[in-house]
Coordinates of C-alpha atoms and ligand atoms in Angstrom, one line a residue:
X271 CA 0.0 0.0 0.0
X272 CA 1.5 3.4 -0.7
X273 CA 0.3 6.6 1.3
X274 CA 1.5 8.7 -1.9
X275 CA -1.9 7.7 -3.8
X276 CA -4.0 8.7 -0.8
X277 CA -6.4 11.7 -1.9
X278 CA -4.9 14.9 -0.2
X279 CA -6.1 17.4 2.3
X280 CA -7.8 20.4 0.9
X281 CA -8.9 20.1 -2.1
X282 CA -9.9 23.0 -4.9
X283 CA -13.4 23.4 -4.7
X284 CA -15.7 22.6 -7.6
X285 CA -19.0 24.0 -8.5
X286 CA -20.7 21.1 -7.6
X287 CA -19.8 21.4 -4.4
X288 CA -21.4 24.3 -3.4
X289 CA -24.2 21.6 -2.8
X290 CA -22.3 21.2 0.7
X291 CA -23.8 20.8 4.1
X292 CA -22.8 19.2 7.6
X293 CA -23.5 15.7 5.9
X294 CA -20.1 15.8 4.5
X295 CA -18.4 15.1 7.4
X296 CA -21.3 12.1 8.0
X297 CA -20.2 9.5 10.6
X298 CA -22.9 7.0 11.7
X299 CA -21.0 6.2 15.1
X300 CA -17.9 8.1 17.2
X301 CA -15.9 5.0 17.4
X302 CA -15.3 2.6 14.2
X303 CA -17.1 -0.7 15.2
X304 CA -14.5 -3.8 15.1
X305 CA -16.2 -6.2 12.8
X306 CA -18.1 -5.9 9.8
X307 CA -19.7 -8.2 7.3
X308 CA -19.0 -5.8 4.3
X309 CA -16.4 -2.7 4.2
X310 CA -16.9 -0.5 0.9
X311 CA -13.9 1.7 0.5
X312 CA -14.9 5.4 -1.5
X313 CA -18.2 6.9 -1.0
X314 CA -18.5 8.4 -5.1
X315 CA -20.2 7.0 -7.9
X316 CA -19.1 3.1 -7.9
X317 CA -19.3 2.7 -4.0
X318 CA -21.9 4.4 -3.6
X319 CA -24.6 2.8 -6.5
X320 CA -22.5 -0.4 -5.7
X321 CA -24.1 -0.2 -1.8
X322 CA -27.6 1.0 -3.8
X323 CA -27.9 -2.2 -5.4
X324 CA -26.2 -4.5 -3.1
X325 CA -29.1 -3.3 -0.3
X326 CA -31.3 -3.8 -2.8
X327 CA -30.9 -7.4 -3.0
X328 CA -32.1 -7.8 0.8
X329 CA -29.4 -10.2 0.9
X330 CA -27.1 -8.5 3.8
X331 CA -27.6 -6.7 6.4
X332 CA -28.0 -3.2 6.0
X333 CA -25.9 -2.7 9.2
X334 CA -23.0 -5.0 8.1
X335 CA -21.9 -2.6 5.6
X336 CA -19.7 -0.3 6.4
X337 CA -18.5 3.1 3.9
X338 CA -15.1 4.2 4.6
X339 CA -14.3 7.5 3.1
X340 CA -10.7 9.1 3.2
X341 CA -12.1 12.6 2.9
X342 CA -15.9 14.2 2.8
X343 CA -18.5 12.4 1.3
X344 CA -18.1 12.2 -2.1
X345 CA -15.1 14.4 -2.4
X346 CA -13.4 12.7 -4.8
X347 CA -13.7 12.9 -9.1
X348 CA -18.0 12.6 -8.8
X349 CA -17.6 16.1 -6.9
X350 CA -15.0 17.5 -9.7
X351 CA -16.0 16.3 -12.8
X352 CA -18.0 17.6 -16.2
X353 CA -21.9 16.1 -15.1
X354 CA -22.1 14.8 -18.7
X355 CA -23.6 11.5 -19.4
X356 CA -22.5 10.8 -22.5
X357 CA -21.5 7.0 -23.9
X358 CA -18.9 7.1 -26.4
X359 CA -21.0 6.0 -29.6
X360 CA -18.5 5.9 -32.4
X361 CA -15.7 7.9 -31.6
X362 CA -13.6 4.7 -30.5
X363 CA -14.8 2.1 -32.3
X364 CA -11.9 1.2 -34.9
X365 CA -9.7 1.1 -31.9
X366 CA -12.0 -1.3 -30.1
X367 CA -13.4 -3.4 -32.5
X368 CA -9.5 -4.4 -34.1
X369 CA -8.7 -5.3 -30.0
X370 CA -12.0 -6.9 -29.0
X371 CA -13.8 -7.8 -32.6
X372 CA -17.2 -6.6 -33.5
X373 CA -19.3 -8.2 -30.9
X374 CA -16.6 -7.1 -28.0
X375 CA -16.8 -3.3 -29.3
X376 CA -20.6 -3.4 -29.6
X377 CA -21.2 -4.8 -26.3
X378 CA -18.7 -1.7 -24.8
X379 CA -21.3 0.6 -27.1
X380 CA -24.8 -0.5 -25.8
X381 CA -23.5 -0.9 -22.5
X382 CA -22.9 2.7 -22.5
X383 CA -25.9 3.4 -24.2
X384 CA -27.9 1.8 -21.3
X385 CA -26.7 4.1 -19.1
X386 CA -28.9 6.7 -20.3
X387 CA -32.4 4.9 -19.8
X388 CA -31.2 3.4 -16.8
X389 CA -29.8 7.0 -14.8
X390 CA -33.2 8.3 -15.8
X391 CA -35.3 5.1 -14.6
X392 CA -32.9 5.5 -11.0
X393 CA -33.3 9.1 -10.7
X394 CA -37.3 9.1 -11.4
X395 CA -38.0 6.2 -9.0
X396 CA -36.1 7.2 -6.5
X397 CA -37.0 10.9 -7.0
X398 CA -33.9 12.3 -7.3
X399 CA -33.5 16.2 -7.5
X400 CA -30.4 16.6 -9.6
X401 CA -30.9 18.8 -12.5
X402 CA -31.2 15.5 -15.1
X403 CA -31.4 16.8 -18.1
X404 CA -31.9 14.1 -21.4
X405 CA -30.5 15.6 -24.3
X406 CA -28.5 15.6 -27.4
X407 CA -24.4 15.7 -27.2
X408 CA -23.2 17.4 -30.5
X409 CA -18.9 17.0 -31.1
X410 CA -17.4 19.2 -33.2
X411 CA -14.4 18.0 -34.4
X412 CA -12.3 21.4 -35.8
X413 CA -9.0 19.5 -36.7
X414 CA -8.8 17.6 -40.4
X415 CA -7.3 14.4 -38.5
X416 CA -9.9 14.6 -36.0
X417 CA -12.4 15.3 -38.5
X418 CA -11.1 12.1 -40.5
X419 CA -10.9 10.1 -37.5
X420 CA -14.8 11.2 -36.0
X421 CA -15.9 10.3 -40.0
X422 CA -14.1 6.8 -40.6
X423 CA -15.2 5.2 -37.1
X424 CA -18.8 6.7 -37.9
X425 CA -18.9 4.5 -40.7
X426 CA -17.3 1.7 -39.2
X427 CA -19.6 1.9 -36.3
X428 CA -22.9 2.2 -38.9
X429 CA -21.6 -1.3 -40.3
X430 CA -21.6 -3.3 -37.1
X431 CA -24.5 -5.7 -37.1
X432 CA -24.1 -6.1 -33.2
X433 CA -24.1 -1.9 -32.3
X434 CA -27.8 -2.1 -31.5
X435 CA -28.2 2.0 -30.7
X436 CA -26.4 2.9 -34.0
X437 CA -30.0 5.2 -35.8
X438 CA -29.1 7.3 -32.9
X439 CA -26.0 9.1 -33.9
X440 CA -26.5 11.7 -37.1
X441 CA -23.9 12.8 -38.9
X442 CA -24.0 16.8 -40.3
X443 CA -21.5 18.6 -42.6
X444 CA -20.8 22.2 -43.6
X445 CA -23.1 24.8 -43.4
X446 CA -26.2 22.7 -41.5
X447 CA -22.7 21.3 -39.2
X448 CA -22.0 25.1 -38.4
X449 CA -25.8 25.7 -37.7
X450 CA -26.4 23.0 -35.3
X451 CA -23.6 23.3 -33.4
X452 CA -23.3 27.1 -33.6
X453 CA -19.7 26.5 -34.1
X454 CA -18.6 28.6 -36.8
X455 CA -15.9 26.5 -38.8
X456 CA -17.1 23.5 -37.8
X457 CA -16.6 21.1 -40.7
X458 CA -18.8 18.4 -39.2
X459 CA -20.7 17.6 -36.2
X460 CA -22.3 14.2 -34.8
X461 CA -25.1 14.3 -32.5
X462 CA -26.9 11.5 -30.6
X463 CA -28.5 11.2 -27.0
X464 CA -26.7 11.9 -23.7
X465 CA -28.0 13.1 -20.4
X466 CA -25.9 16.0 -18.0
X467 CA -26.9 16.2 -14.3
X468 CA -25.4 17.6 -11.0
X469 CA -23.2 14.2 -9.9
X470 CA -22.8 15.2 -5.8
X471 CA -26.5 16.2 -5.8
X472 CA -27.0 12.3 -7.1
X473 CA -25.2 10.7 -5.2
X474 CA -25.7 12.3 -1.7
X475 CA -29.6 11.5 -2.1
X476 CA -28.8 7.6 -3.0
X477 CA -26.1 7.9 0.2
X478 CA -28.5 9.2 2.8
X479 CA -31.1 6.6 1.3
X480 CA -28.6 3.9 2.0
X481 CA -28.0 5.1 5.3
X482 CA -31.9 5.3 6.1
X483 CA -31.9 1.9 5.0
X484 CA -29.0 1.0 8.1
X485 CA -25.9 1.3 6.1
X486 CA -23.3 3.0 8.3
X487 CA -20.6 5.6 6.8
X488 CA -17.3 6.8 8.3
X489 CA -16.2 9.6 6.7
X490 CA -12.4 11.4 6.9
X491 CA -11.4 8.0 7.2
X492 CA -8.7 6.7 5.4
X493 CA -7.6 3.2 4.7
X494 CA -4.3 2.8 5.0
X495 CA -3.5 -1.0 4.5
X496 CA -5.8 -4.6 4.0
X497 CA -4.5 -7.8 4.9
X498 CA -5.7 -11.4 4.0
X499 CA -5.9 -13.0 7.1
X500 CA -5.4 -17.0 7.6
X501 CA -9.4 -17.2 8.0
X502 CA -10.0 -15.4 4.4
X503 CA -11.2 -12.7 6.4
X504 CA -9.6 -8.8 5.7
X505 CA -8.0 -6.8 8.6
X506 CA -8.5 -3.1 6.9
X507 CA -6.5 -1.0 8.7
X508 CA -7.5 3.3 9.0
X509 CA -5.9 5.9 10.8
X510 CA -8.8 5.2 13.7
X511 CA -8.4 2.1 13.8
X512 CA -8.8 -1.6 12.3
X513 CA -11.8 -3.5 10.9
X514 CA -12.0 -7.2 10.3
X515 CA -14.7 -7.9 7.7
X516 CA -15.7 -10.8 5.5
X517 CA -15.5 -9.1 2.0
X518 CA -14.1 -6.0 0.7
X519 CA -15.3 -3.7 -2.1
X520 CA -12.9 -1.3 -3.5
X521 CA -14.1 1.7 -4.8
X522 CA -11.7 4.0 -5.1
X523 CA -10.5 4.7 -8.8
X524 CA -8.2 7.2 -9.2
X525 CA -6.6 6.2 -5.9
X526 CA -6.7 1.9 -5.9
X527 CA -2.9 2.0 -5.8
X528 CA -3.5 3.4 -2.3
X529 CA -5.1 0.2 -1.0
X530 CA -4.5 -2.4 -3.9
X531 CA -0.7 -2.1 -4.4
X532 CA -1.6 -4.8 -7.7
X533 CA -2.8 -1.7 -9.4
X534 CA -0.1 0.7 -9.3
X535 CA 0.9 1.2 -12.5
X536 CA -2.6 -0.2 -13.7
X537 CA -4.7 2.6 -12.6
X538 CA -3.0 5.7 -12.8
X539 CA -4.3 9.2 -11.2
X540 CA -4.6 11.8 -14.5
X541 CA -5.0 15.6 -12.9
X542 CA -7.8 17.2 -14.9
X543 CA -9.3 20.6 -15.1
X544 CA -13.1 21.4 -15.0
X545 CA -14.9 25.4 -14.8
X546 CA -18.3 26.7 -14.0
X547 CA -19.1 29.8 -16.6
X548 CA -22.4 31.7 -15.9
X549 CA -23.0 35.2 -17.2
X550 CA -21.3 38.0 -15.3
X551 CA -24.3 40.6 -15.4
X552 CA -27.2 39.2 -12.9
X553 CA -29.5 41.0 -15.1
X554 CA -29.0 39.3 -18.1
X555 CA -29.6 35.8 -18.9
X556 CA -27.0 33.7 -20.9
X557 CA -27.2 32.8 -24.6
X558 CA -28.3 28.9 -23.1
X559 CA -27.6 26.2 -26.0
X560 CA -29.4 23.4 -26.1
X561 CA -26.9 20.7 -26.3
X562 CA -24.2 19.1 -24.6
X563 CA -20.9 19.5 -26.4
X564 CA -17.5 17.8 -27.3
X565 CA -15.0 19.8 -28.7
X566 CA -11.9 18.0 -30.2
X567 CA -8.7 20.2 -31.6
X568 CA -5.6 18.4 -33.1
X569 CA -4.2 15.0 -31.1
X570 CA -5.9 14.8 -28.1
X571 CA -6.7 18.5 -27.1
X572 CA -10.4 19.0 -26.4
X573 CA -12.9 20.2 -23.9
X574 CA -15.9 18.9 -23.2
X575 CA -19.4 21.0 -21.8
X576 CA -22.8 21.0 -20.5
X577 CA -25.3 23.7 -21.1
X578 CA -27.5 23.2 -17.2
X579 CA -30.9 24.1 -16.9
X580 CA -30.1 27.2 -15.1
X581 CA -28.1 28.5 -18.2
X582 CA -24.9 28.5 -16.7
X583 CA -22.1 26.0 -18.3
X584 CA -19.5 23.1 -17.0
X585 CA -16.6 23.3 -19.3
X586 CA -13.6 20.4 -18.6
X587 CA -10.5 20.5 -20.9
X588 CA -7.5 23.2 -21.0
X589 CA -5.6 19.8 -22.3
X590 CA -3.4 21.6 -24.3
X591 CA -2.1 23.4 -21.2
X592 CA -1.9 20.0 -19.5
X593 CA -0.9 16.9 -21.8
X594 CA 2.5 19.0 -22.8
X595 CA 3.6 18.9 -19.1
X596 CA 4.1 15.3 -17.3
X597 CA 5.4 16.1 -13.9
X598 CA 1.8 18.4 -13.6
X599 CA -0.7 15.5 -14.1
X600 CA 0.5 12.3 -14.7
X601 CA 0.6 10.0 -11.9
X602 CA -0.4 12.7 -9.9
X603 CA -3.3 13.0 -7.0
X604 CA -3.0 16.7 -5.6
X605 CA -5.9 18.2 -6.7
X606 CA -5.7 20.9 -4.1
X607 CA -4.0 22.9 -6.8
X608 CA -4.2 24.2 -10.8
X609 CA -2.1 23.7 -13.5
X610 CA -0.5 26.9 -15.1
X611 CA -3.0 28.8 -17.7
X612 CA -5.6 26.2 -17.5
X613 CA -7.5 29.2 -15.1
X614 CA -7.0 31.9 -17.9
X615 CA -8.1 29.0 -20.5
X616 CA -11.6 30.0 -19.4
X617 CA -11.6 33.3 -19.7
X618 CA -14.0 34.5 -22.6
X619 CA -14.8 30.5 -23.3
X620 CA -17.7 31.3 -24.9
X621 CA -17.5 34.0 -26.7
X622 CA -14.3 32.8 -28.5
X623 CA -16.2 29.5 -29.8
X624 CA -20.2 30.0 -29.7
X625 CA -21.8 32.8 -31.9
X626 CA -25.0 33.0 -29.8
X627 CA -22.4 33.7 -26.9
X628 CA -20.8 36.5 -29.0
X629 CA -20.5 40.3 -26.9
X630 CA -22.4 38.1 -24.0
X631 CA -20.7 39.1 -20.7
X632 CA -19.0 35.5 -19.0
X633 CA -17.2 34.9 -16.0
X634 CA -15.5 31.5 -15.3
X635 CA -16.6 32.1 -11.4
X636 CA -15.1 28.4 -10.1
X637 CA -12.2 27.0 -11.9
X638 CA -10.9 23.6 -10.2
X639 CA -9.3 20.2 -10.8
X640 CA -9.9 16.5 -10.1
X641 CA -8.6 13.3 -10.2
X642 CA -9.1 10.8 -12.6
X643 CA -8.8 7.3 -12.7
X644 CA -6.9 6.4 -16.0
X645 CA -6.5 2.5 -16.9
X646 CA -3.4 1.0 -19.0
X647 CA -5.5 -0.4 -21.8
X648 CA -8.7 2.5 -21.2
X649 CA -11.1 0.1 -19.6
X650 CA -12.4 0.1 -16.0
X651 CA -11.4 -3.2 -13.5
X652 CA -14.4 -4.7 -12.1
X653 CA -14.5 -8.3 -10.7
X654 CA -12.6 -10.4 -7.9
X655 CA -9.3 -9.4 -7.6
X656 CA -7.1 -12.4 -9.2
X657 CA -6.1 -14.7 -5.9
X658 CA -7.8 -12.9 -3.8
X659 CA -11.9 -14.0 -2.8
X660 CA -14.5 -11.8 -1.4
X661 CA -12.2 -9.0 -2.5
X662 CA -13.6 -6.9 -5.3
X663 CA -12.5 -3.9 -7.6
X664 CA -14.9 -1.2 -9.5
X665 CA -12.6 1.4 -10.6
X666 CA -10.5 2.7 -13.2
X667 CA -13.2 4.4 -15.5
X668 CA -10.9 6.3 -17.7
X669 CA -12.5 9.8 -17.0
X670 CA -15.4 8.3 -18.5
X671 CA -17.5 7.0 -15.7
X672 CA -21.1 8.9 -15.9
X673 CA -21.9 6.0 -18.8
X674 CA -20.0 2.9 -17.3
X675 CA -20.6 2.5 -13.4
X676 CA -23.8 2.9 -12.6
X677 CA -24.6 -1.3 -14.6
X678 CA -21.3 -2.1 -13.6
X679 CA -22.1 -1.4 -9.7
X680 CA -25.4 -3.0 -10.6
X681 CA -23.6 -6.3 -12.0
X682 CA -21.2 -6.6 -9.2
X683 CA -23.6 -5.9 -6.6
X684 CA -26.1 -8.6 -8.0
X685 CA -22.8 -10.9 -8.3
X686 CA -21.8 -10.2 -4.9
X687 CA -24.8 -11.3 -3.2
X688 CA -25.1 -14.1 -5.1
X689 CA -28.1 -13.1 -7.1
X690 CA -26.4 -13.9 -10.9
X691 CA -23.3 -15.9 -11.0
X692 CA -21.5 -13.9 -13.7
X693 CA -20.7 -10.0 -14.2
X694 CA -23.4 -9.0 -17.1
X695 CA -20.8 -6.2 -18.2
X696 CA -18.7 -6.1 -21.8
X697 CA -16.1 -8.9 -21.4
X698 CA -13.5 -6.2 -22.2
X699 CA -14.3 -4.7 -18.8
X700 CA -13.9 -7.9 -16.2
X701 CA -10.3 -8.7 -14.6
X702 CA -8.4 -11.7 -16.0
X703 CA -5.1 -13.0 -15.3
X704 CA -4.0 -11.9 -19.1
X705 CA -5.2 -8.5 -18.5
X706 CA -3.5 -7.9 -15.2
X707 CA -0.2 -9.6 -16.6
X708 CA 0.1 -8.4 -20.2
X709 CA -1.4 -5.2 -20.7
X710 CA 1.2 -2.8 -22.0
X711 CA 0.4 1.0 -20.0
X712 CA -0.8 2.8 -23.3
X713 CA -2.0 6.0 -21.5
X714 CA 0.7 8.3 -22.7
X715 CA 0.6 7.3 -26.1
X716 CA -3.0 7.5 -26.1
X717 CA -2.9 11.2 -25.0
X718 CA -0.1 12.4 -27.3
X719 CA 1.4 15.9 -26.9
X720 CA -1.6 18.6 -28.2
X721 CA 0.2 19.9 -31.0
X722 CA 0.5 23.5 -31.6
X723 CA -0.9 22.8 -34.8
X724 CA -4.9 23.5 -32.9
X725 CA -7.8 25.0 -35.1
X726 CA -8.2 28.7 -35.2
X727 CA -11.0 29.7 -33.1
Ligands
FAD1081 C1 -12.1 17.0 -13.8 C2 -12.9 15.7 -14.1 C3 -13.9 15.8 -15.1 C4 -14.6 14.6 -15.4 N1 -15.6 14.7 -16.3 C5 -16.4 13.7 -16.6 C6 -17.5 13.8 -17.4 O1 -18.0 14.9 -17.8 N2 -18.2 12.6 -17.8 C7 -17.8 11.4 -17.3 O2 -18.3 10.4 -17.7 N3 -16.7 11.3 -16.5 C8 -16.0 12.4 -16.1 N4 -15.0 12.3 -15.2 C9 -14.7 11.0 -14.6 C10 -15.8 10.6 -13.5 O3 -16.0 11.7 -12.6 C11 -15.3 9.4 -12.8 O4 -15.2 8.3 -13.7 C12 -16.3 8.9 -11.7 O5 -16.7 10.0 -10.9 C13 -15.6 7.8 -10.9 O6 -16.4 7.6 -9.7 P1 -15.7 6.8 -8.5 O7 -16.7 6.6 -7.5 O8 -15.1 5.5 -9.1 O9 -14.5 7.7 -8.1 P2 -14.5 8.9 -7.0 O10 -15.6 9.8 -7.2 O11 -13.1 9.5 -7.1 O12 -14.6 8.2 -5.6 C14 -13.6 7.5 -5.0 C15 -13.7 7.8 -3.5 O13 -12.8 7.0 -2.8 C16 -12.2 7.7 -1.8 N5 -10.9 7.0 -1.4 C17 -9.8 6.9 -2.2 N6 -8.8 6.2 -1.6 C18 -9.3 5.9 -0.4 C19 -8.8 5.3 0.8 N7 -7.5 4.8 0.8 N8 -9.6 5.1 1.9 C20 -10.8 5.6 1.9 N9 -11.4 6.3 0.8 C21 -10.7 6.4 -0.3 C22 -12.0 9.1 -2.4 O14 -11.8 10.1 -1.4 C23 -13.3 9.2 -3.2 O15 -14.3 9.9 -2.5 C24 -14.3 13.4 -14.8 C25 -13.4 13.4 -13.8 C26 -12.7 14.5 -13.4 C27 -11.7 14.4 -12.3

């Protein structure tokens, strides 16, 4: 276990966090009890919809599970990141289809897909108030390579029998691109359906459900160690003290090496950079566009937005004032500080790229960063840890989580308690011996260096 990957004091604080109240600093007893039946380590996204569905099962109980959180609740990349729900349709389907064949890169695609109807089926049933918003994503693509690249794996995508969501993604060029993106000098733009929402706000409701329900949380609780004791039990050690439970979910992404020393080098903590960018005269009310957006520049510079329903907008990107600079965000989990420019970045957003935002008064009012969970071969680990049972992983989500945990908590909770006896997730996403011994860490080549060569905007 290495301290170095524990999530540090003080972190930058996001937008979404303004949602803050004394449940952050939750804690269903003073003292830690001694036993437990279940210990789930991170309260975001994956722990957090993992517990959802494992109580839902009925199978354990409630009381036996036990949340430990190194920070407040939900401080980690759920509090920092862009709120878009939005499955990668195309965009990576040559590269997944040569690795994993047609069926393999389908199954990735209407997994993600799933997401959409299944966030909105969670959030209405469980009346969620969270800003969900169902929408279309629209990516502008203002590079000729990226433009090649978006058009080549739309048409690869179109021709795979398996991709079951395919009529869903349109394809625009020129003038009509420019129009519905309101992109001037956009040569092309895809659009399909995604969903943005206010992630703390979601996953605060489920938590305090889950605790009504008798699940107990220990926040500002860091685990510093687990051992495999002679029994096949854990001994979780935190800094106030140790636990001895029966199985042990990990759900701590960006930060697994901290507690799963197997996944250093595996998982590896990415620093990103996300903005809130409202309309700096209270008087007038922003330019709001419908859509969600991706913007992609040469290699692998792009931001990414929402437009939320109060017309104010989440921008995440500034890689080009990232990817150049190692040292500032690879393997790297201080997000209690910026990276050079990427605050400036945001100045006059807006204006510079929408022309209904044109002479519009902006302010970037919360610039912050997060901590994402980046995987050697882009995929999230869920499953049994190799060698180790009743010890399970659900982390590693790429910065692309909003469409992939919520059915893969679902599957491992159901797998967990013994309700199915296989993960129903893409194949590509489950741990196997060849995947924890032979992938080859591609995430640097994968990001490139953003050339200068970027689009004039
Ligand atoms: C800046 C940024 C922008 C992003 N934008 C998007 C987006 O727009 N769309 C999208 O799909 N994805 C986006 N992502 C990625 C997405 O936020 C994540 O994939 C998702 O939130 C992961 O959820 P999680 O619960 O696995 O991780 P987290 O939310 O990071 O939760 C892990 C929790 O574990 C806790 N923890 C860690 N180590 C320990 C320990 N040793 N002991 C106890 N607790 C521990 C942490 O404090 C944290 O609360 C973005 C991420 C960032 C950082």
């Amino acid at each position: 276990m290495s301290s170095r990957y524990l999530p540090v004091e003080n972190p930058t604080k996001s937008f979404w966090l303004t949602a803050e109240d004394e449940f952050s600093t939750y804690r269903s007893s003073s003292k830690l009890p001694r036993e437990a039946d279940t210990i789930v380590i991170g309260s975001g996204y994956a722990g957090t919809t993992f517990t959802y569905y494992l109580l839902k099962e009925n199978k354990i109980n409630p009381s036996s599970i036990l949340m430990l959180e190194a920070r407040n609740v939900c401080s980690g990349a759920t509090a920092r990141n862009g709120g878009h729900l939005k499955p990668d349709l195309y965009y990576s389907h040559k590269k997944f289809s040569a690795k994993y064949g047609a069926k393999g890169a389908a199954e990735i695609i209407n997994f993600e897909h799933a997401h959409l109807e299944a966030m909105k089926e969670l959030i209405e049933t469980e009346e969620i108030d969270c800003d969900f918003v169902l929408t279309r994503a629209c990516d502008v693509h203002l590079h000729p390579k990226s433009v090649n690249a978006a058009v080549s794996n739309y048409k690869s995508m179109i021709k795979n029998p398996y991709v079951t969501c395919k009529k869903d993604v349109q394809i625009k060029f020129g003038e009509q691109a420019e129009i519905i993106s309101k992109v001037e000098g956009s040569p092309v733009c895809l659009t399909y359906t995604a969903g943005h929402l206010w992630p703390y706000k979601l996953i605060v409701s489920i938590l305090k459900k889950n605790i009504e329900k008798g699940m107990q949380l220990q926040t500002n609780t860091p685990v510093l160690s687990t051992t495999k004791l002679t029994d096949g039990r854990y001994l979780v050690k935190t800094n106030r003290g140790e636990i001895i439970c029966n199985n042990l979910d990990i759900a701590t992404n960006a930060y697994t090496a901290s507690v799963e020393p197997k996944f250093e080098g595996k998982i590896v903590p990415i620093k990103g950079i996300c903005s809130h960018i409202t309309s700096s005269d209270p008087n007038k009310k922003t330019p709001h566009l419908t859509n969600t957006y991706g913007i992609r520049y040469a290699g692998a510079d792009g931001d990414y937005l929402i437009n939320r329903p109060d017309g104010s907008v989440i921008v995440g990107g500034a890689k080009r004032h990232i990817f150049p600079f190692k040292q500032l965000f690879y393997d790297v989990v201080d997000d209690s500080t910026l990276i050079p420019n990427t605050k400036e970045y945001f100045d006059n957003y807006m204006n510079d790229r929408f022309y209904t935002w044109k002479g519009f008064p902006e302010v970037a009012d919360y610039v912050w960063s997060g901590i994402l969970g980046y995987s050697d071969d882009s995929l999230p680990y869920v499953g049994e840890v190799i060698g180790d049972k009743n010890k399970f992983i659900l982390a590693g989500f790429h910065g692309h989580g909003m469409p992939r945990v919520l059915l893969c908590a679902k599957a491992l909770a159901q797998l967990v308690s013994g309700k199915k006896k296989w993960l129903e997730i893409p194949s590509a996403f489950k741990i196997t011996e060849d995947r924890m011994e032979n992938t080859k860490n591609g995430i640097l080549i994968s990001l490139g260096t953003p050339s200068n060569d970027v689009a004039k905007l």
